[in-house]
Amino acid sequence: MTRAIGEGPKRVGRPRADRRRPHTGRPPREELLCAAAELFTVRGYAATTTRTVAERAGLRQATLYHYFGGKEELLAELLESTVAPSLRLARPLLADRARPAAERLWELCRSDVLLLCGGPYHLGALYLLPEVAGSRFARFRRMRAELREAYGSLLAATPAGAELAADRAALALRGDLVFGLVEGAMLIRRSDPARPVAAFAEAVADAALRIAGAEREGDRAEAVAGVPA
């Protein structure tokens, strides 16, 4: 997986060596997360059992329960893995007042798209599961809300955001549109996975700034240079 969100609850004892596990080089815990990501997104969350996850990972079901309390715990960790790295980036970006806010917003958008679209599975589809409204996923919802607020704060710090400061509803809508574009990029990427992900992430970040009404310093300089004297 591209990231891990802590080690989860510790289980008593140690998992027995399992000869059924394929030789991928990944540790068992990561193997289980990879298997769950594939099955939840391809077969569906409701249609997947802990037994099928363990079998897909080449492990016994008892080994799965050594690392995870059940299917909800697997889903929670996968969901949090789509947000945690972006949050780790957003916090220092918010604190870095020396750089223009539009530059920082662009960087967050680009990095977020790289994270969401760089893996083999469409984990964003899991956001729509009705189970995600349950208490077990409250941490994921808090993390996602914090990330959305970070987007809004960076937008508000741009000149375009300052112009909307008196209209909080309009500023919030602009921020939601930017955040929605970044998360929705997963659907666009899914329709044409052959697109180079790095160029795709930059294109989405450029489009997000246009929605925000902001522009990077380099774009502004190029625009000025292109105006005839």
PDB file of C-alpha atoms in Angstrom:
ATOM      1  CA  MET A   1       0.000   0.000   0.000  1.00  0.00           C
ATOM      2  CA  THR A   2       1.120   3.563  -0.459  1.00  0.00           C
ATOM      3  CA  ARG A   3       0.799   4.318   3.206  1.00  0.00           C
ATOM      4  CA  ALA A   4      -0.077   2.804   6.563  1.00  0.00           C
ATOM      5  CA  ILE A   5      -2.177   4.396   9.324  1.00  0.00           C
ATOM      6  CA  GLY A   6      -0.698   3.032  12.484  1.00  0.00           C
ATOM      7  CA  GLU A   7      -0.493  -0.589  13.461  1.00  0.00           C
ATOM      8  CA  GLY A   8      -4.032  -1.029  14.761  1.00  0.00           C
ATOM      9  CA  PRO A   9      -4.963  -2.924  17.929  1.00  0.00           C
ATOM     10  CA  LYS A  10      -2.342  -5.398  19.043  1.00  0.00           C
ATOM     11  CA  ARG A  11      -3.424  -9.026  19.059  1.00  0.00           C
ATOM     12  CA  VAL A  12      -2.442 -11.601  21.640  1.00  0.00           C
ATOM     13  CA  GLY A  13       0.144 -14.102  20.445  1.00  0.00           C
ATOM     14  CA  ARG A  14       1.845 -14.345  17.081  1.00  0.00           C
ATOM     15  CA  PRO A  15       0.531 -15.497  13.707  1.00  0.00           C
ATOM     16  CA  ARG A  16       1.631 -18.954  12.662  1.00  0.00           C
ATOM     17  CA  ALA A  17       3.860 -19.196   9.593  1.00  0.00           C
ATOM     18  CA  ASP A  18       1.603 -19.709   6.597  1.00  0.00           C
ATOM     19  CA  ARG A  19       2.880 -21.550   3.565  1.00  0.00           C
ATOM     20  CA  ARG A  20      -0.096 -20.422   1.485  1.00  0.00           C
ATOM     21  CA  ARG A  21       1.112 -16.823   1.452  1.00  0.00           C
ATOM     22  CA  PRO A  22       2.523 -15.845  -1.979  1.00  0.00           C
ATOM     23  CA  HIS A  23       6.104 -14.621  -2.133  1.00  0.00           C
ATOM     24  CA  THR A  24       5.460 -10.948  -2.891  1.00  0.00           C
ATOM     25  CA  GLY A  25       7.924  -9.575  -0.374  1.00  0.00           C
ATOM     26  CA  ARG A  26       5.165  -7.695   1.459  1.00  0.00           C
ATOM     27  CA  PRO A  27       4.566  -8.359   5.161  1.00  0.00           C
ATOM     28  CA  PRO A  28       1.291 -10.161   6.007  1.00  0.00           C
ATOM     29  CA  ARG A  29      -0.475  -7.039   7.263  1.00  0.00           C
ATOM     30  CA  GLU A  30       0.186  -5.158   4.039  1.00  0.00           C
ATOM     31  CA  GLU A  31      -0.735  -8.224   2.005  1.00  0.00           C
ATOM     32  CA  LEU A  32      -4.138  -8.260   3.709  1.00  0.00           C
ATOM     33  CA  LEU A  33      -4.706  -4.566   3.026  1.00  0.00           C
ATOM     34  CA  CYS A  34      -3.831  -5.020  -0.645  1.00  0.00           C
ATOM     35  CA  ALA A  35      -6.203  -7.968  -0.912  1.00  0.00           C
ATOM     36  CA  ALA A  36      -8.991  -6.036   0.814  1.00  0.00           C
ATOM     37  CA  ALA A  37      -8.477  -3.026  -1.470  1.00  0.00           C
ATOM     38  CA  GLU A  38      -8.805  -5.216  -4.533  1.00  0.00           C
ATOM     39  CA  LEU A  39     -11.849  -7.149  -3.330  1.00  0.00           C
ATOM     40  CA  PHE A  40     -13.730  -4.169  -1.869  1.00  0.00           C
ATOM     41  CA  THR A  41     -13.346  -2.172  -5.088  1.00  0.00           C
ATOM     42  CA  VAL A  42     -13.833  -5.005  -7.595  1.00  0.00           C
ATOM     43  CA  ARG A  43     -16.219  -7.425  -5.918  1.00  0.00           C
ATOM     44  CA  GLY A  44     -17.840  -4.987  -3.503  1.00  0.00           C
ATOM     45  CA  TYR A  45     -17.616  -4.476   0.249  1.00  0.00           C
ATOM     46  CA  ALA A  46     -20.843  -6.284   1.114  1.00  0.00           C
ATOM     47  CA  ALA A  47     -19.937  -9.291  -1.046  1.00  0.00           C
ATOM     48  CA  THR A  48     -16.488  -9.677   0.525  1.00  0.00           C
ATOM     49  CA  THR A  49     -15.857 -11.690   3.670  1.00  0.00           C
ATOM     50  CA  THR A  50     -12.813 -11.882   5.899  1.00  0.00           C
ATOM     51  CA  ARG A  51     -12.307 -15.408   4.612  1.00  0.00           C
ATOM     52  CA  THR A  52     -12.111 -14.247   0.984  1.00  0.00           C
ATOM     53  CA  VAL A  53      -9.705 -11.459   1.943  1.00  0.00           C
ATOM     54  CA  ALA A  54      -7.446 -13.942   3.713  1.00  0.00           C
ATOM     55  CA  GLU A  55      -7.615 -16.382   0.806  1.00  0.00           C
ATOM     56  CA  ARG A  56      -6.823 -13.642  -1.718  1.00  0.00           C
ATOM     57  CA  ALA A  57      -3.810 -12.680   0.389  1.00  0.00           C
ATOM     58  CA  GLY A  58      -2.712 -16.318   0.542  1.00  0.00           C
ATOM     59  CA  LEU A  59      -3.194 -16.429   4.306  1.00  0.00           C
ATOM     60  CA  ARG A  60      -5.450 -18.190   6.796  1.00  0.00           C
ATOM     61  CA  GLN A  61      -8.443 -16.397   8.249  1.00  0.00           C
ATOM     62  CA  ALA A  62      -6.928 -16.742  11.709  1.00  0.00           C
ATOM     63  CA  THR A  63      -3.896 -14.789  10.506  1.00  0.00           C
ATOM     64  CA  LEU A  64      -6.168 -11.961   9.361  1.00  0.00           C
ATOM     65  CA  TYR A  65      -7.700 -11.745  12.840  1.00  0.00           C
ATOM     66  CA  HIS A  66      -4.241 -11.471  14.343  1.00  0.00           C
ATOM     67  CA  TYR A  67      -3.793  -8.145  12.534  1.00  0.00           C
ATOM     68  CA  PHE A  68      -7.349  -6.831  12.152  1.00  0.00           C
ATOM     69  CA  GLY A  69     -10.509  -7.049  14.210  1.00  0.00           C
ATOM     70  CA  GLY A  70     -12.630  -7.654  11.136  1.00  0.00           C
ATOM     71  CA  LYS A  71     -13.805  -6.283   7.825  1.00  0.00           C
ATOM     72  CA  GLU A  72     -14.683  -2.830   9.199  1.00  0.00           C
ATOM     73  CA  GLU A  73     -11.169  -2.358  10.517  1.00  0.00           C
ATOM     74  CA  LEU A  74      -9.735  -3.179   7.095  1.00  0.00           C
ATOM     75  CA  LEU A  75     -12.080  -0.695   5.443  1.00  0.00           C
ATOM     76  CA  ALA A  76     -11.314   2.017   7.994  1.00  0.00           C
ATOM     77  CA  GLU A  77      -7.580   1.719   7.430  1.00  0.00           C
ATOM     78  CA  LEU A  78      -7.976   1.790   3.650  1.00  0.00           C
ATOM     79  CA  LEU A  79     -10.142   4.900   3.844  1.00  0.00           C
ATOM     80  CA  GLU A  80      -7.733   6.684   6.167  1.00  0.00           C
ATOM     81  CA  SER A  81      -4.878   5.806   3.819  1.00  0.00           C
ATOM     82  CA  THR A  82      -6.500   8.017   1.157  1.00  0.00           C
ATOM     83  CA  VAL A  83      -6.368  11.085   3.415  1.00  0.00           C
ATOM     84  CA  ALA A  84      -3.497  10.830   5.911  1.00  0.00           C
ATOM     85  CA  PRO A  85      -0.560  11.647   3.559  1.00  0.00           C
ATOM     86  CA  SER A  86      -2.369  14.699   2.186  1.00  0.00           C
ATOM     87  CA  LEU A  87      -3.041  15.893   5.723  1.00  0.00           C
ATOM     88  CA  ARG A  88       0.638  15.496   6.588  1.00  0.00           C
ATOM     89  CA  LEU A  89       1.466  17.708   3.616  1.00  0.00           C
ATOM     90  CA  ALA A  90      -1.337  20.226   4.226  1.00  0.00           C
ATOM     91  CA  ARG A  91      -0.280  21.134   7.761  1.00  0.00           C
ATOM     92  CA  PRO A  92       3.179  22.513   6.860  1.00  0.00           C
ATOM     93  CA  LEU A  93       1.751  24.114   3.718  1.00  0.00           C
ATOM     94  CA  LEU A  94      -0.718  26.048   5.868  1.00  0.00           C
ATOM     95  CA  ALA A  95       2.119  27.203   8.115  1.00  0.00           C
ATOM     96  CA  ASP A  96       4.410  28.257   5.252  1.00  0.00           C
ATOM     97  CA  ARG A  97       3.360  31.907   4.914  1.00  0.00           C
ATOM     98  CA  ALA A  98       6.527  32.784   2.988  1.00  0.00           C
ATOM     99  CA  ARG A  99       5.174  31.202  -0.212  1.00  0.00           C
ATOM    100  CA  PRO A 100       2.142  32.496  -2.131  1.00  0.00           C
ATOM    101  CA  ALA A 101      -1.045  30.722  -1.100  1.00  0.00           C
ATOM    102  CA  ALA A 102      -1.859  29.827  -4.705  1.00  0.00           C
ATOM    103  CA  GLU A 103       1.447  27.963  -5.006  1.00  0.00           C
ATOM    104  CA  ARG A 104       0.719  26.033  -1.837  1.00  0.00           C
ATOM    105  CA  LEU A 105      -2.831  25.242  -2.927  1.00  0.00           C
ATOM    106  CA  TRP A 106      -1.559  23.992  -6.296  1.00  0.00           C
ATOM    107  CA  GLU A 107       0.994  21.768  -4.565  1.00  0.00           C
ATOM    108  CA  LEU A 108      -1.657  20.256  -2.289  1.00  0.00           C
ATOM    109  CA  CYS A 109      -3.985  19.606  -5.222  1.00  0.00           C
ATOM    110  CA  ARG A 110      -1.247  17.968  -7.276  1.00  0.00           C
ATOM    111  CA  SER A 111      -0.007  15.799  -4.419  1.00  0.00           C
ATOM    112  CA  ASP A 112      -3.535  14.758  -3.471  1.00  0.00           C
ATOM    113  CA  VAL A 113      -4.323  13.679  -7.035  1.00  0.00           C
ATOM    114  CA  LEU A 114      -1.070  11.726  -7.224  1.00  0.00           C
ATOM    115  CA  LEU A 115      -2.060   9.911  -4.052  1.00  0.00           C
ATOM    116  CA  LEU A 116      -5.656   9.210  -5.070  1.00  0.00           C
ATOM    117  CA  CYS A 117      -4.878   8.173  -8.642  1.00  0.00           C
ATOM    118  CA  GLY A 118      -1.460   6.604  -8.286  1.00  0.00           C
ATOM    119  CA  GLY A 119      -2.604   3.266  -6.871  1.00  0.00           C
ATOM    120  CA  PRO A 120      -4.049   0.257  -8.673  1.00  0.00           C
ATOM    121  CA  TYR A 121      -7.478   0.422  -6.985  1.00  0.00           C
ATOM    122  CA  HIS A 122     -10.236   3.033  -7.000  1.00  0.00           C
ATOM    123  CA  LEU A 123     -10.441   3.469  -3.237  1.00  0.00           C
ATOM    124  CA  GLY A 124     -12.416   6.698  -3.589  1.00  0.00           C
ATOM    125  CA  ALA A 125     -15.464   4.638  -4.548  1.00  0.00           C
ATOM    126  CA  LEU A 126     -15.476   3.356  -0.974  1.00  0.00           C
ATOM    127  CA  TYR A 127     -16.386   6.855   0.267  1.00  0.00           C
ATOM    128  CA  LEU A 128     -19.941   6.236  -0.968  1.00  0.00           C
ATOM    129  CA  LEU A 129     -20.541   3.090   1.076  1.00  0.00           C
ATOM    130  CA  PRO A 130     -23.424   3.539   3.565  1.00  0.00           C
ATOM    131  CA  GLU A 131     -21.274   1.855   6.209  1.00  0.00           C
ATOM    132  CA  VAL A 132     -18.938   4.867   6.203  1.00  0.00           C
ATOM    133  CA  ALA A 133     -21.586   6.856   8.097  1.00  0.00           C
ATOM    134  CA  GLY A 134     -21.138   4.537  11.082  1.00  0.00           C
ATOM    135  CA  SER A 135     -19.251   5.330  14.269  1.00  0.00           C
ATOM    136  CA  ARG A 136     -16.345   3.055  13.328  1.00  0.00           C
ATOM    137  CA  PHE A 137     -15.420   5.502  10.561  1.00  0.00           C
ATOM    138  CA  ALA A 138     -15.684   8.716  12.585  1.00  0.00           C
ATOM    139  CA  ARG A 139     -11.906   9.155  12.530  1.00  0.00           C
ATOM    140  CA  PHE A 140     -11.839   8.969   8.745  1.00  0.00           C
ATOM    141  CA  ARG A 141     -14.621  11.542   8.503  1.00  0.00           C
ATOM    142  CA  ARG A 142     -12.744  13.889  10.866  1.00  0.00           C
ATOM    143  CA  MET A 143      -9.548  13.511   8.839  1.00  0.00           C
ATOM    144  CA  ARG A 144     -11.368  14.212   5.588  1.00  0.00           C
ATOM    145  CA  ALA A 145     -13.082  17.252   7.114  1.00  0.00           C
ATOM    146  CA  GLU A 146      -9.717  18.608   8.277  1.00  0.00           C
ATOM    147  CA  LEU A 147      -8.316  18.173   4.779  1.00  0.00           C
ATOM    148  CA  ARG A 148     -11.312  19.977   3.274  1.00  0.00           C
ATOM    149  CA  GLU A 149     -10.754  22.836   5.735  1.00  0.00           C
ATOM    150  CA  ALA A 150      -7.092  23.009   4.697  1.00  0.00           C
ATOM    151  CA  TYR A 151      -8.136  23.472   1.081  1.00  0.00           C
ATOM    152  CA  GLY A 152     -10.541  26.207   2.160  1.00  0.00           C
ATOM    153  CA  SER A 153      -7.909  27.988   4.253  1.00  0.00           C
ATOM    154  CA  LEU A 154      -5.374  27.997   1.431  1.00  0.00           C
ATOM    155  CA  LEU A 155      -8.004  29.290  -0.969  1.00  0.00           C
ATOM    156  CA  ALA A 156      -9.020  32.028   1.469  1.00  0.00           C
ATOM    157  CA  ALA A 157      -5.384  33.170   1.664  1.00  0.00           C
ATOM    158  CA  THR A 158      -5.179  33.784  -2.105  1.00  0.00           C
ATOM    159  CA  PRO A 159      -6.041  37.211  -3.582  1.00  0.00           C
ATOM    160  CA  ALA A 160      -9.160  35.651  -5.116  1.00  0.00           C
ATOM    161  CA  GLY A 161     -10.144  34.306  -1.712  1.00  0.00           C
ATOM    162  CA  ALA A 162      -9.593  37.692  -0.107  1.00  0.00           C
ATOM    163  CA  GLU A 163     -12.026  39.221  -2.582  1.00  0.00           C
ATOM    164  CA  LEU A 164     -14.654  36.735  -1.424  1.00  0.00           C
ATOM    165  CA  ALA A 165     -13.965  37.232   2.281  1.00  0.00           C
ATOM    166  CA  ALA A 166     -17.157  39.218   2.771  1.00  0.00           C
ATOM    167  CA  ASP A 167     -19.234  36.461   1.192  1.00  0.00           C
ATOM    168  CA  ARG A 168     -18.559  33.382   3.299  1.00  0.00           C
ATOM    169  CA  ALA A 169     -21.059  31.244   1.398  1.00  0.00           C
ATOM    170  CA  ALA A 170     -19.423  32.018  -1.943  1.00  0.00           C
ATOM    171  CA  LEU A 171     -15.965  31.333  -0.518  1.00  0.00           C
ATOM    172  CA  ALA A 172     -17.113  28.019   0.955  1.00  0.00           C
ATOM    173  CA  LEU A 173     -18.689  27.021  -2.342  1.00  0.00           C
ATOM    174  CA  ARG A 174     -15.486  27.832  -4.228  1.00  0.00           C
ATOM    175  CA  GLY A 175     -13.522  25.704  -1.772  1.00  0.00           C
ATOM    176  CA  ASP A 176     -15.966  22.802  -2.069  1.00  0.00           C
ATOM    177  CA  LEU A 177     -15.703  22.940  -5.851  1.00  0.00           C
ATOM    178  CA  VAL A 178     -11.909  22.727  -5.685  1.00  0.00           C
ATOM    179  CA  PHE A 179     -12.021  19.867  -3.182  1.00  0.00           C
ATOM    180  CA  GLY A 180     -14.671  18.090  -5.240  1.00  0.00           C
ATOM    181  CA  LEU A 181     -12.599  18.388  -8.403  1.00  0.00           C
ATOM    182  CA  VAL A 182      -9.590  16.812  -6.723  1.00  0.00           C
ATOM    183  CA  GLU A 183     -11.571  13.897  -5.295  1.00  0.00           C
ATOM    184  CA  GLY A 184     -13.540  13.517  -8.526  1.00  0.00           C
ATOM    185  CA  ALA A 185     -10.319  13.198 -10.482  1.00  0.00           C
ATOM    186  CA  MET A 186     -10.341   9.529  -9.485  1.00  0.00           C
ATOM    187  CA  LEU A 187     -13.379   8.948 -11.714  1.00  0.00           C
ATOM    188  CA  ILE A 188     -11.756  10.715 -14.651  1.00  0.00           C
ATOM    189  CA  ARG A 189      -8.566   8.733 -14.191  1.00  0.00           C
ATOM    190  CA  ARG A 190     -10.548   5.503 -13.969  1.00  0.00           C
ATOM    191  CA  SER A 191     -12.125   6.142 -17.389  1.00  0.00           C
ATOM    192  CA  ASP A 192      -8.672   6.426 -19.000  1.00  0.00           C
ATOM    193  CA  PRO A 193      -6.010   4.826 -16.765  1.00  0.00           C
ATOM    194  CA  ALA A 194      -3.425   5.100 -19.546  1.00  0.00           C
ATOM    195  CA  ARG A 195      -3.024   8.827 -18.887  1.00  0.00           C
ATOM    196  CA  PRO A 196       0.394   9.548 -17.312  1.00  0.00           C
ATOM    197  CA  VAL A 197      -0.500  10.176 -13.695  1.00  0.00           C
ATOM    198  CA  ALA A 198       2.072  12.952 -13.092  1.00  0.00           C
ATOM    199  CA  ALA A 199       0.870  15.060 -16.020  1.00  0.00           C
ATOM    200  CA  PHE A 200      -2.734  14.312 -15.072  1.00  0.00           C
ATOM    201  CA  ALA A 201      -2.153  15.508 -11.491  1.00  0.00           C
ATOM    202  CA  GLU A 202      -0.641  18.773 -12.715  1.00  0.00           C
ATOM    203  CA  ALA A 203      -3.541  19.340 -15.123  1.00  0.00           C
ATOM    204  CA  VAL A 204      -6.060  18.822 -12.308  1.00  0.00           C
ATOM    205  CA  ALA A 205      -4.133  21.208 -10.042  1.00  0.00           C
ATOM    206  CA  ASP A 206      -4.114  23.826 -12.826  1.00  0.00           C
ATOM    207  CA  ALA A 207      -7.877  23.393 -13.282  1.00  0.00           C
ATOM    208  CA  ALA A 208      -8.437  23.666  -9.527  1.00  0.00           C
ATOM    209  CA  LEU A 209      -6.699  27.049  -9.446  1.00  0.00           C
ATOM    210  CA  ARG A 210      -8.843  28.246 -12.332  1.00  0.00           C
ATOM    211  CA  ILE A 211     -11.965  27.238 -10.411  1.00  0.00           C
ATOM    212  CA  ALA A 212     -10.577  29.010  -7.355  1.00  0.00           C
ATOM    213  CA  GLY A 213      -9.939  32.134  -9.430  1.00  0.00           C
ATOM    214  CA  ALA A 214      -6.299  32.036  -8.354  1.00  0.00           C
ATOM    215  CA  GLU A 215      -3.078  31.839 -10.321  1.00  0.00           C
ATOM    216  CA  ARG A 216       0.492  30.880  -9.597  1.00  0.00           C
ATOM    217  CA  GLU A 217       3.266  33.474  -9.753  1.00  0.00           C
ATOM    218  CA  GLY A 218       4.810  31.796 -12.800  1.00  0.00           C
ATOM    219  CA  ASP A 219       1.502  31.816 -14.661  1.00  0.00           C
ATOM    220  CA  ARG A 220       1.011  35.498 -13.895  1.00  0.00           C
ATOM    221  CA  ALA A 221       4.519  36.347 -15.121  1.00  0.00           C
ATOM    222  CA  GLU A 222       3.965  34.398 -18.338  1.00  0.00           C
ATOM    223  CA  ALA A 223       0.646  36.158 -18.911  1.00  0.00           C
ATOM    224  CA  VAL A 224       2.266  39.576 -18.449  1.00  0.00           C
ATOM    225  CA  ALA A 225       5.154  38.662 -20.722  1.00  0.00           C
ATOM    226  CA  GLY A 226       2.709  37.622 -23.423  1.00  0.00           C
ATOM    227  CA  VAL A 227       0.924  40.972 -23.508  1.00  0.00           C
ATOM    228  CA  PRO A 228       2.229  43.130 -26.385  1.00  0.00           C
ATOM    229  CA  ALA A 229       3.699  46.478 -25.367  1.00  0.00           C
TER     230      ALA A 229
END
